[in-house]
CSV table of C-alpha atoms in Angstrom, one decimal:
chain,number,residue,atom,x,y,z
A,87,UNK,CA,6.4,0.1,28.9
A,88,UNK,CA,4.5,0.6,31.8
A,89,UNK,CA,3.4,4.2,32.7
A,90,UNK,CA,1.8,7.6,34.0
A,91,UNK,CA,-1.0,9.9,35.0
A,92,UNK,CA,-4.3,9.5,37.2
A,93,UNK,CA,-7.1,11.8,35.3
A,94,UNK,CA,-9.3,14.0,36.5
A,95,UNK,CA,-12.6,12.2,35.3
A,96,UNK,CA,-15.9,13.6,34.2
A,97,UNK,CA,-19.0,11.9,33.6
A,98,UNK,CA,-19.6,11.4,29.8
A,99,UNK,CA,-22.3,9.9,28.9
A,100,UNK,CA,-23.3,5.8,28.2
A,101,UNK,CA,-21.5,4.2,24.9
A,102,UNK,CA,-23.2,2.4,23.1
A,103,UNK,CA,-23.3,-1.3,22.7
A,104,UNK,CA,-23.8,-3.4,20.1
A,105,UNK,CA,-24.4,-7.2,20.5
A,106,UNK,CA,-21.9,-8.7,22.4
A,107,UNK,CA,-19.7,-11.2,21.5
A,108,UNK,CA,-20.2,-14.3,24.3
A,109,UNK,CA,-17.6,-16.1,25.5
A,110,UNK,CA,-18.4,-19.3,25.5
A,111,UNK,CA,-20.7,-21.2,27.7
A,112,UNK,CA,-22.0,-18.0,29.4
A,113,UNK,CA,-24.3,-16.6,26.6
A,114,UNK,CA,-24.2,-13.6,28.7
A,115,UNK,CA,-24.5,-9.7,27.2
A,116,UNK,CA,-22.2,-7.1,28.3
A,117,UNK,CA,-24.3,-3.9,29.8
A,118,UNK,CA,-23.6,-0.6,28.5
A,119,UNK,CA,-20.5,1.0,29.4
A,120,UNK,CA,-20.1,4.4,31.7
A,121,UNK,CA,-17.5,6.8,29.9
A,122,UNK,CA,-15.3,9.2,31.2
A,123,UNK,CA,-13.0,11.4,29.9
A,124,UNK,CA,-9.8,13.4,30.6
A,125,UNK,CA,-9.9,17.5,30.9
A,126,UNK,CA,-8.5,17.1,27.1
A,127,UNK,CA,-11.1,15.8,24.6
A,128,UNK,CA,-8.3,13.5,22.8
A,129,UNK,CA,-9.3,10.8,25.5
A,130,UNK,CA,-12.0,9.3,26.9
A,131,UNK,CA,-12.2,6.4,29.3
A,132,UNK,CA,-14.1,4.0,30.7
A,133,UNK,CA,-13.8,2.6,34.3
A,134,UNK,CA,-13.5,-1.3,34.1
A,135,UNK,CA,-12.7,-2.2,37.8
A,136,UNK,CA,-13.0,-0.7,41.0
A,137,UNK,CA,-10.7,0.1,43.8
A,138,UNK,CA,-10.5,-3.3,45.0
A,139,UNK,CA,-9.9,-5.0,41.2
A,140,UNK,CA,-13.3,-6.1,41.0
A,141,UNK,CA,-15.0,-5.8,37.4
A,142,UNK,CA,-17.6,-2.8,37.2
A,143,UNK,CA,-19.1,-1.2,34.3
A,144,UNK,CA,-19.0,-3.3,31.3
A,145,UNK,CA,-16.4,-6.0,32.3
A,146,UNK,CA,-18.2,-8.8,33.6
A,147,UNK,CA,-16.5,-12.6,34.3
A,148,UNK,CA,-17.2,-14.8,31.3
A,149,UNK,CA,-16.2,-17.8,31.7
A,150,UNK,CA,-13.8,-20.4,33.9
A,151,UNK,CA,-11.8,-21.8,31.5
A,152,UNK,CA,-8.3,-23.8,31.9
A,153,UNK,CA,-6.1,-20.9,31.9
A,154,UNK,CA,-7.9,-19.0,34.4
A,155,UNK,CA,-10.9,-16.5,34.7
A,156,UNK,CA,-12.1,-14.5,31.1
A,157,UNK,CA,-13.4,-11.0,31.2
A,158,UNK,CA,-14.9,-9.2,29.1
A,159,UNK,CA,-16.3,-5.4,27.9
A,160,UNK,CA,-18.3,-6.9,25.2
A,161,UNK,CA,-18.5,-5.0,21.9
A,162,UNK,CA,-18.5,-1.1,22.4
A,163,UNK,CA,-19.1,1.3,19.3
A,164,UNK,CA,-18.3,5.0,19.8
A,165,UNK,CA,-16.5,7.9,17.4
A,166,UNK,CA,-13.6,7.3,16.1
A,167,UNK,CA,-10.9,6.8,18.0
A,168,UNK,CA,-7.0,5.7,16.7
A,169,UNK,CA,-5.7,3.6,19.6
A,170,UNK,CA,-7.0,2.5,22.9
A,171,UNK,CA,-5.3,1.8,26.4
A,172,UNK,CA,-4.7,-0.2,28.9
A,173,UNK,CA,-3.6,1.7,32.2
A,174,UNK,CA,-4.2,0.5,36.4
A,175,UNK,CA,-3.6,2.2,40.1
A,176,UNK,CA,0.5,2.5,40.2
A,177,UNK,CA,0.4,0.6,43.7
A,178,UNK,CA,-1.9,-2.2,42.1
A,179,UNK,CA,-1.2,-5.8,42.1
A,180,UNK,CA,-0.9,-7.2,38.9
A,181,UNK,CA,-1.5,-11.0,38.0
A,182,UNK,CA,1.8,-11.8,36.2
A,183,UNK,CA,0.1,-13.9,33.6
A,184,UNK,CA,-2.3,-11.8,32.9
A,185,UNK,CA,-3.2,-11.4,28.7
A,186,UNK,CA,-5.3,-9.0,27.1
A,187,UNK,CA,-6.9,-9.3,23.6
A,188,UNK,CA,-9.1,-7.2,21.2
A,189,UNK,CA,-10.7,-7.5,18.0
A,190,UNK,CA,-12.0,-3.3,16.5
A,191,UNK,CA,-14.9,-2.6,14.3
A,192,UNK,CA,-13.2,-0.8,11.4
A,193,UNK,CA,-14.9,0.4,7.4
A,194,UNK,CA,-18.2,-1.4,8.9
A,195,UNK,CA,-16.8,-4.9,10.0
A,196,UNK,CA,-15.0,-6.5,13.5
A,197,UNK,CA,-11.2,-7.7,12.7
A,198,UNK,CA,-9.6,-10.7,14.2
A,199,UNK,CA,-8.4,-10.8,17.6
A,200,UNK,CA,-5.1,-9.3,18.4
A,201,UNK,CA,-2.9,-9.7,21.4
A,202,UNK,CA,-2.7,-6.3,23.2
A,203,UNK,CA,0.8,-6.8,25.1
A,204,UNK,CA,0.5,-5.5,28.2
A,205,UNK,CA,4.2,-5.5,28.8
A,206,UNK,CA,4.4,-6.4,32.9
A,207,UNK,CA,8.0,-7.0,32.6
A,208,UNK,CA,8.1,-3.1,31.9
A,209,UNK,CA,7.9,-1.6,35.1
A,210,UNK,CA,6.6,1.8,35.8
A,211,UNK,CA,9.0,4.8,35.3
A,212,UNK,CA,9.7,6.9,38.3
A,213,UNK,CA,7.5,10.0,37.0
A,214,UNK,CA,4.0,8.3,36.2
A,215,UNK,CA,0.6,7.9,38.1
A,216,UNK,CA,-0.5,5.0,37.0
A,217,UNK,CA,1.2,1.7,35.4
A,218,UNK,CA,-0.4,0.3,32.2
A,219,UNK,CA,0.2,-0.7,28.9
A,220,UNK,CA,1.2,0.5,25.8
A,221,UNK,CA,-1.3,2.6,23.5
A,222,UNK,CA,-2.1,0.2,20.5
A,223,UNK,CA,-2.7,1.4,17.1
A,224,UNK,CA,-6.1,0.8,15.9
A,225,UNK,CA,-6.4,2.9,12.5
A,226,UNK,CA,-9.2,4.7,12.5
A,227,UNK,CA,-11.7,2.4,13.9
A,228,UNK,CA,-15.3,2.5,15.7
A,229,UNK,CA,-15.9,-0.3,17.8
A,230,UNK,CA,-13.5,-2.4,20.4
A,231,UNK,CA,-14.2,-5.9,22.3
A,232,UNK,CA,-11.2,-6.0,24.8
A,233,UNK,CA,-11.1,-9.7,26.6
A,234,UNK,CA,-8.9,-10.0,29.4
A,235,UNK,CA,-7.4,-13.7,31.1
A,236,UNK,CA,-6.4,-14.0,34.4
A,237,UNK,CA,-5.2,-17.5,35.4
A,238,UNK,CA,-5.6,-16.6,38.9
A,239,UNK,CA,-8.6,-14.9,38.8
A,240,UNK,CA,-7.8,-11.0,40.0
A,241,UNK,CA,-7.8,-8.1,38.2
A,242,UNK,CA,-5.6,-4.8,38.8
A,243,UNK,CA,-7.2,-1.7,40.7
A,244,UNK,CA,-9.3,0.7,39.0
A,245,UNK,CA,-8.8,-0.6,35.6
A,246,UNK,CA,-9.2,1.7,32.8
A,247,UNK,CA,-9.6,1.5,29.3
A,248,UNK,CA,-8.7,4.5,27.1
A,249,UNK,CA,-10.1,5.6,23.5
A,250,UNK,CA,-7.4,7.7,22.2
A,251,UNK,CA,-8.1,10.1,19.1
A,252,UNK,CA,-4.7,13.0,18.7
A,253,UNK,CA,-6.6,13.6,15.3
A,254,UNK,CA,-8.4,16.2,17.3
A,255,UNK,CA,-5.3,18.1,19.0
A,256,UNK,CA,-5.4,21.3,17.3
A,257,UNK,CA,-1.9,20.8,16.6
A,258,UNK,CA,-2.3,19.4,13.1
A,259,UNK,CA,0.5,17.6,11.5
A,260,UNK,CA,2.5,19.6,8.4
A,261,UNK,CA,1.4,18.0,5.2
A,262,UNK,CA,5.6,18.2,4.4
A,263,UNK,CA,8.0,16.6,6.6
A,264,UNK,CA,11.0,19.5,7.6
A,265,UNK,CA,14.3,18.9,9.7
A,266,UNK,CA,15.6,21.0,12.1
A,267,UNK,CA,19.0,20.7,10.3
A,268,UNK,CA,19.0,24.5,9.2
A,269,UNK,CA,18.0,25.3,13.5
A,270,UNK,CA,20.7,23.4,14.2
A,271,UNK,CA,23.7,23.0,11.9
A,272,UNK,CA,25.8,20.2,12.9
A,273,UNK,CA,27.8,17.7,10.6
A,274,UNK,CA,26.6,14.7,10.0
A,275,UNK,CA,23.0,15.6,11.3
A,276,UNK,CA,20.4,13.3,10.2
A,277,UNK,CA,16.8,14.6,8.6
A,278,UNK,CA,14.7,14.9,12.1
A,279,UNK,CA,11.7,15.8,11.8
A,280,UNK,CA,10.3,18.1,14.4
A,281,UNK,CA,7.5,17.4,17.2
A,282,UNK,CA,5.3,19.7,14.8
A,283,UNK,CA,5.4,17.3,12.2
A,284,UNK,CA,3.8,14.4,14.2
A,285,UNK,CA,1.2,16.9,15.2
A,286,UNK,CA,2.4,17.6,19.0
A,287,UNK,CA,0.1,19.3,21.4
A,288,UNK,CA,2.9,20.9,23.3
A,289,UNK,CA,-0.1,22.7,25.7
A,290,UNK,CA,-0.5,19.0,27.1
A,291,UNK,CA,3.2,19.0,28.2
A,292,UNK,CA,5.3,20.0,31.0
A,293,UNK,CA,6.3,23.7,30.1
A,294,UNK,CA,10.2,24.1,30.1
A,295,UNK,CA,12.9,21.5,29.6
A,296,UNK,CA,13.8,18.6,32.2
A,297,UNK,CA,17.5,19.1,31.9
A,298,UNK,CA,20.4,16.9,33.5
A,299,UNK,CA,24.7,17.1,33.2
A,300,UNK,CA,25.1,14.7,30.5
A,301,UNK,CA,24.9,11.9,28.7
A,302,UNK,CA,27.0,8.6,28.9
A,303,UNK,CA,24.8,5.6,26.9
A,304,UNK,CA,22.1,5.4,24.7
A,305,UNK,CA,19.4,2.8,25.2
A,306,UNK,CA,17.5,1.5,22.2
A,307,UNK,CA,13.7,0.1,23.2
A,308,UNK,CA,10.5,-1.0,20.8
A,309,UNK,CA,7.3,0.6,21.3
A,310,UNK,CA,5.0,-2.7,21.0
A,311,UNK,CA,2.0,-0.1,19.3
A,312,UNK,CA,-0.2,-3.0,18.3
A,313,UNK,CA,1.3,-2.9,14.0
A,314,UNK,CA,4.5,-3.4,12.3
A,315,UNK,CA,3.3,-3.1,8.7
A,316,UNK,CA,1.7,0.6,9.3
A,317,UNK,CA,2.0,2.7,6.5
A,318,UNK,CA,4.5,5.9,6.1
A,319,UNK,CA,1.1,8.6,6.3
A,320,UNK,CA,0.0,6.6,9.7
A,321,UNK,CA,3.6,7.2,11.2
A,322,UNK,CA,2.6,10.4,12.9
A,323,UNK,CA,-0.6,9.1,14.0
A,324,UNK,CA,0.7,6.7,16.2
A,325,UNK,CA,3.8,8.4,17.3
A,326,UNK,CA,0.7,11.1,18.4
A,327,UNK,CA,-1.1,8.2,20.0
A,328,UNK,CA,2.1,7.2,22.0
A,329,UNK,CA,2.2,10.9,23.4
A,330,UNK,CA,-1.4,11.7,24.4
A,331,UNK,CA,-1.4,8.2,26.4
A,332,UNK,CA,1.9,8.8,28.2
A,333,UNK,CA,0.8,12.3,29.5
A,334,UNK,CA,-3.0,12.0,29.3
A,335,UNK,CA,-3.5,8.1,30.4
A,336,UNK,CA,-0.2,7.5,32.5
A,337,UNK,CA,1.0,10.8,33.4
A,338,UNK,CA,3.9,11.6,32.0
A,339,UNK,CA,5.4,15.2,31.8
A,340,UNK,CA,6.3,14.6,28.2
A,341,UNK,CA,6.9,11.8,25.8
A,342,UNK,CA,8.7,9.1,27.0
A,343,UNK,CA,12.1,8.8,24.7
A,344,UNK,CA,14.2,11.3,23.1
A,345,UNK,CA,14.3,10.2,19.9
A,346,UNK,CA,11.7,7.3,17.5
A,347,UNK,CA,12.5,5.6,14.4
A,348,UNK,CA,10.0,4.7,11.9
A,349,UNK,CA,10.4,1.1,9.3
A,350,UNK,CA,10.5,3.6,6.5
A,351,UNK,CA,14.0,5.1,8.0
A,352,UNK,CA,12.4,8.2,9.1
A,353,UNK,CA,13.3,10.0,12.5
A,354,UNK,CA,11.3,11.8,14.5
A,355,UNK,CA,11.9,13.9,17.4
A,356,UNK,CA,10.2,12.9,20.8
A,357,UNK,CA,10.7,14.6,24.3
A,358,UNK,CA,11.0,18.6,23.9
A,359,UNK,CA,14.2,19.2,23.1
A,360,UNK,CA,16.4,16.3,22.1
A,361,UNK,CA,17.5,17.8,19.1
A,362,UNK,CA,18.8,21.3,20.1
A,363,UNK,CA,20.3,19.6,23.5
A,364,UNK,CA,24.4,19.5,23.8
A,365,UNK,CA,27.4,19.8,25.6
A,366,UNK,CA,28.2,23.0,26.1
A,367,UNK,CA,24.6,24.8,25.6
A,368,UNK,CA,21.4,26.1,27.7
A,369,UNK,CA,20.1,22.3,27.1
A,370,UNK,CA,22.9,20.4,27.9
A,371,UNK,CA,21.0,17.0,28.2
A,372,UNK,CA,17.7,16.3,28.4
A,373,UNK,CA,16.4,14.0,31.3
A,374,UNK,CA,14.0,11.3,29.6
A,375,UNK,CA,11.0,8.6,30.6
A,376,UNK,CA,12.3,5.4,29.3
A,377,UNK,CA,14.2,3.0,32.0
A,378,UNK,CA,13.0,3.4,35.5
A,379,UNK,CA,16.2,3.4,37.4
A,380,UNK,CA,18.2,4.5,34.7
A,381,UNK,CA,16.7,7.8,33.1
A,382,UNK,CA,19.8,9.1,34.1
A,383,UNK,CA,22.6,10.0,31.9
A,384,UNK,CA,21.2,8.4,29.3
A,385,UNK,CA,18.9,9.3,26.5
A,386,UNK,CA,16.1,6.3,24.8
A,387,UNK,CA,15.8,5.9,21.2
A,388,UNK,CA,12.5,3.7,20.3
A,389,UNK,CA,12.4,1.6,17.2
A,390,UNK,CA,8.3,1.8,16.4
A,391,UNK,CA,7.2,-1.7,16.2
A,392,UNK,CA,7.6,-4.9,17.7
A,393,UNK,CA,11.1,-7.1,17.5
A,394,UNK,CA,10.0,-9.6,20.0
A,395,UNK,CA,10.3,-12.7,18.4
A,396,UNK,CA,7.1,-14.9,17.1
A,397,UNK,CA,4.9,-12.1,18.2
A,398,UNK,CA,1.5,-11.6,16.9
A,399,UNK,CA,2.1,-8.2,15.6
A,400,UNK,CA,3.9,-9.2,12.5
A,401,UNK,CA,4.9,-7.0,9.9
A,402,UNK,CA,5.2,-6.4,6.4
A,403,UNK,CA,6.9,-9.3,4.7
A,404,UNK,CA,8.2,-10.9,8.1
A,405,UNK,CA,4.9,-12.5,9.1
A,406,UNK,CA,4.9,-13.1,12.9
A,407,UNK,CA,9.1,-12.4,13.2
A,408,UNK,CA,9.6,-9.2,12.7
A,409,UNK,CA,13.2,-7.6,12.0
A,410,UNK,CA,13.4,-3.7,11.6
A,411,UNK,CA,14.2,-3.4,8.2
A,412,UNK,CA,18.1,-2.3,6.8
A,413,UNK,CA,16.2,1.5,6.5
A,414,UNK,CA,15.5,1.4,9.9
A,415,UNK,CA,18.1,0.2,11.3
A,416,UNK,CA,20.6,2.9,8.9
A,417,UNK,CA,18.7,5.5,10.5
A,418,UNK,CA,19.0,4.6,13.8
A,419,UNK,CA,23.0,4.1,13.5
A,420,UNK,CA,23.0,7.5,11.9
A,421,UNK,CA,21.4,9.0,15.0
A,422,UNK,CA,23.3,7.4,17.4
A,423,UNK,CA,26.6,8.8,15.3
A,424,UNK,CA,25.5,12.3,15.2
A,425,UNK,CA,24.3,12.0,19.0
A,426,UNK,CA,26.9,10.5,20.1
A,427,UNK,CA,29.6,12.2,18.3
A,428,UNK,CA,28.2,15.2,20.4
A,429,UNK,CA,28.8,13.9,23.9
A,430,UNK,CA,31.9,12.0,22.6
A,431,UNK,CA,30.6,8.4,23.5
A,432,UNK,CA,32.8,5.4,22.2
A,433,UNK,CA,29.9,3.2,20.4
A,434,UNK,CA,32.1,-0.2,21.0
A,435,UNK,CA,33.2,0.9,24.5
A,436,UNK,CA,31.6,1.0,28.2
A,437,UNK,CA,30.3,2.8,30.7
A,438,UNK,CA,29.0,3.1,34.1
A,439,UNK,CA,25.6,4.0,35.3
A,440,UNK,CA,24.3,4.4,38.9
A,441,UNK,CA,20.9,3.1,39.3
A,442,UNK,CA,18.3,5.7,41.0
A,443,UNK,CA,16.5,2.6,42.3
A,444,UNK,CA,12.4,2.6,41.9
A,445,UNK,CA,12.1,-1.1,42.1
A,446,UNK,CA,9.6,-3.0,40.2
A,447,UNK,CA,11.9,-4.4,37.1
A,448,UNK,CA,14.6,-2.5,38.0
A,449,UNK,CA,16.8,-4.9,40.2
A,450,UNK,CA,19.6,-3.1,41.1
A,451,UNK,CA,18.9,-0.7,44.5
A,452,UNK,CA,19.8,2.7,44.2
A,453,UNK,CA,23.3,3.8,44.0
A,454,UNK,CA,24.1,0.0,42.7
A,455,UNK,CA,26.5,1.2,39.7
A,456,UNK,CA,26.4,-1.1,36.2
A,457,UNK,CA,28.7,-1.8,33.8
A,458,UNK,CA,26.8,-1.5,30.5
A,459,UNK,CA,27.8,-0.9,26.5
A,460,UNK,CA,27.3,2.9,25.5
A,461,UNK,CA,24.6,1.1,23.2
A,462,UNK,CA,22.6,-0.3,25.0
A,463,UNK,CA,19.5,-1.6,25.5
A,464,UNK,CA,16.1,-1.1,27.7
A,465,UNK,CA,16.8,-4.8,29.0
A,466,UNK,CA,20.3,-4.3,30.1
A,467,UNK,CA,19.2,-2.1,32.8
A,468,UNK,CA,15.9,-3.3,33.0
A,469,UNK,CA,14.0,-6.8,33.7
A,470,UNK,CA,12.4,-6.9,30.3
A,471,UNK,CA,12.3,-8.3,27.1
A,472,UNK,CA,12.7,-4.5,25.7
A,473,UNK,CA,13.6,-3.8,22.3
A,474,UNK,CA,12.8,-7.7,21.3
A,475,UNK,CA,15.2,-10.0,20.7
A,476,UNK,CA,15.1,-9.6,17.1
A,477,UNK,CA,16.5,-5.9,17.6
A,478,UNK,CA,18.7,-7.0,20.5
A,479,UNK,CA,20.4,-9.4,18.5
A,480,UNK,CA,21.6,-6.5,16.0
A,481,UNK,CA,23.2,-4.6,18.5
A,482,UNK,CA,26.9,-5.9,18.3
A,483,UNK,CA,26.4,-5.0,14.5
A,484,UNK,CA,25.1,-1.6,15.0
A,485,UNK,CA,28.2,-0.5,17.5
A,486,UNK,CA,30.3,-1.5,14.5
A,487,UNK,CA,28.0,0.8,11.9
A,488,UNK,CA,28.0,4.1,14.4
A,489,UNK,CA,31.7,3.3,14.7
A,490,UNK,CA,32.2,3.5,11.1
A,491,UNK,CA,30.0,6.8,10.7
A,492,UNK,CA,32.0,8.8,13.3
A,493,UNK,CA,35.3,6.9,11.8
């Protein structure tokens, strides 16, 4: 998940620093860190290399160590903020082993370090600015180190690191969750909760719907937000997070999939108008932002979490190997029935999409036409390990499920 928009940046003001955390052998201090922030006040960043990929405000080289060159922003305290990001210049060149890792001063103490996957494999869809990485969930913390390894030394171009905080979009989620289903009468609709109820600032997005013909697969991804064992009041928190970085961060005209799917079973909708869109209507399909090549007849589902096998993220009985949990994965069946009783997909048949080229991950040229299941996934379109192989490998089980459901 690699993505959008270069921001217009103001000056802010200095953050301040506590004392840093030295990397070892250097001793050195981090200096304080320039902020800047987006036109909207849910963002501020900070600039942490220059045009040419070489470290400028607080990142400074650490140390050499085996696996390449360590950098690092030091500690940084500022208000609260609910996820951070990573994001870099579209065209940039991007060390393909490059890590990332952060530790956040939360209730008045610094938590362990935590892999920030920057998800390279990802690709950059065909409507953002700028590539980076996924916003990770942070709670409601105060304070961020971010440490970044390069084994070959380089960094990407005009690095940026985001402090994310949707609390303050005056769009305030609905202290009761409400489905469309009385908008929208269909049989067997699921409970979806609306963009309201995850506290969407629809002033940030593109006005109007980005329509298309139809739809011919569905294509199920993980959102990799940094916590599997969140809790059910945090859902719309970070599905908010997830939004403001797309459009804010990457530039994305809205958020990126149609449609996300939290461990407690709930489902929420994403990009304006995936609920009301059908054969047959003003919205007949909805063109989304979640496989670059492939955005096309197609609409994304994201399971919020991370499935990737042995990852760091962990989850809630599952320590570090997470599987979306039967509620999860019920709902997600149950949506792909209703949707794809609609456009009268076969979920255990086949279909063909055209790629729309872009590069990057996406390995087939444009016009190369792929035979893929109507459930699908992000990696069988894309180079990536999209949704996790511990979602991927449910697949075959779920076709069977959304079969049953339409019966």
């Amino acid at each position: 998940m690699r993505f959008r928009k270069t921001i217009p940046a103001v000056a802010l003001g200095v953050v301040s620093l506590t004392a840093p955390l030295a990397v070892a052998g250097t001793g050195t201090a981090a200096t304080a860190i320039e902020a800047t922030a987006a036109h909207s006040p849910q963002v501020e960043e900070a600039t942490l290399t220059d045009g040419a990929g070489k470290p400028s405000g607080a990142l400074s080289a650490k140390a050499a160590a085996q696996t390449g060159t360590v950098f690092s922003t030091g500690e940084i305290t500022r208000k609260n903020f609910s996820s951070i990001g990573l994001s870099w210049k579209k065209e940039s060149a991007v060390d393909s082993g490059l890590t990332a890792e952060t530790r956040v001063h939360r209730d008045g103490a610094w938590g362990a370090w935590q892999e920030v996957p920057l998800e390279l494999e990802e690709g950059v869809a065909e409507e953002a600015k700028r590539a980076g990485a996924p916003a990770f969930y942070t709670d409601d913390a105060d304070g961020v180190e971010v440490r970044l390894t390069s084994p070959k030394g380089g960094l990407p171009q005009d690095l940026r690191l985001s402090f994310i905080d949707p609390a303050r979009s005056p769009a305030v989620p609905s202290s009761s969750s409400r489905s469309r289903s009385a908008r929208v009468a269909q049989a067997a609709q699921p409970d979806v909760k609306p963009r309201e109820d995850w506290g969407a600032d629809e002033s940030l997005a593109d006005p109007g719907y980005k329509t298309q013909a139809s739809i011919k697969a569905a294509l199920v991804h993980h959102t990799v937000t940094g916590n599997n064992s969140y809790t059910q009041e945090q859902v719309p928190q970070i599905i908010n997070g997830i939004y403001v970085q797309h459009i804010l961060v990457l530039g994305y005209g809205d958020f990126p999939y149609h449609f996300i799917v939290d461990r407690f079973g709930g489902i929420w909708e994403g990009r304006k108008g995936s609920v009301e869109m059908r054969p047959g209507t003003a919205i007949p399909a909805v063109l989304g932002g979640h496989a670059s090549g492939f955005n096309t007849n197609t609409f994304g589902v994201a399971m919020l979490g991370n499935f990737e096998p042995d990852n760091s993220e962990g989850g809630e009985d599952t320590g570090p190997d997470p599987k979306p949990t039967t509620a999860m994965v019920d709902s997600l069946a149950d949506l792909l029935a209703w949707k794809g009783g609609q456009y009268q997909l076969n979920p255990e048949g086949a279909t063909q999409l055209v790629s729309a080229g872009g590069g990057g991950t996406n390995p087939h040229p444009t016009g190369t036409v792929l035979d893929v299941p109507v459930i699908s996934s992000h990696r069988d379109v894309n180079v990536t390990a999209c949704p996790g192989g511990k979602l991927y490998e449910l697949l075959p089980g779920l076709r069977e499920q959304v079969a049953d459901r339409i019966g």
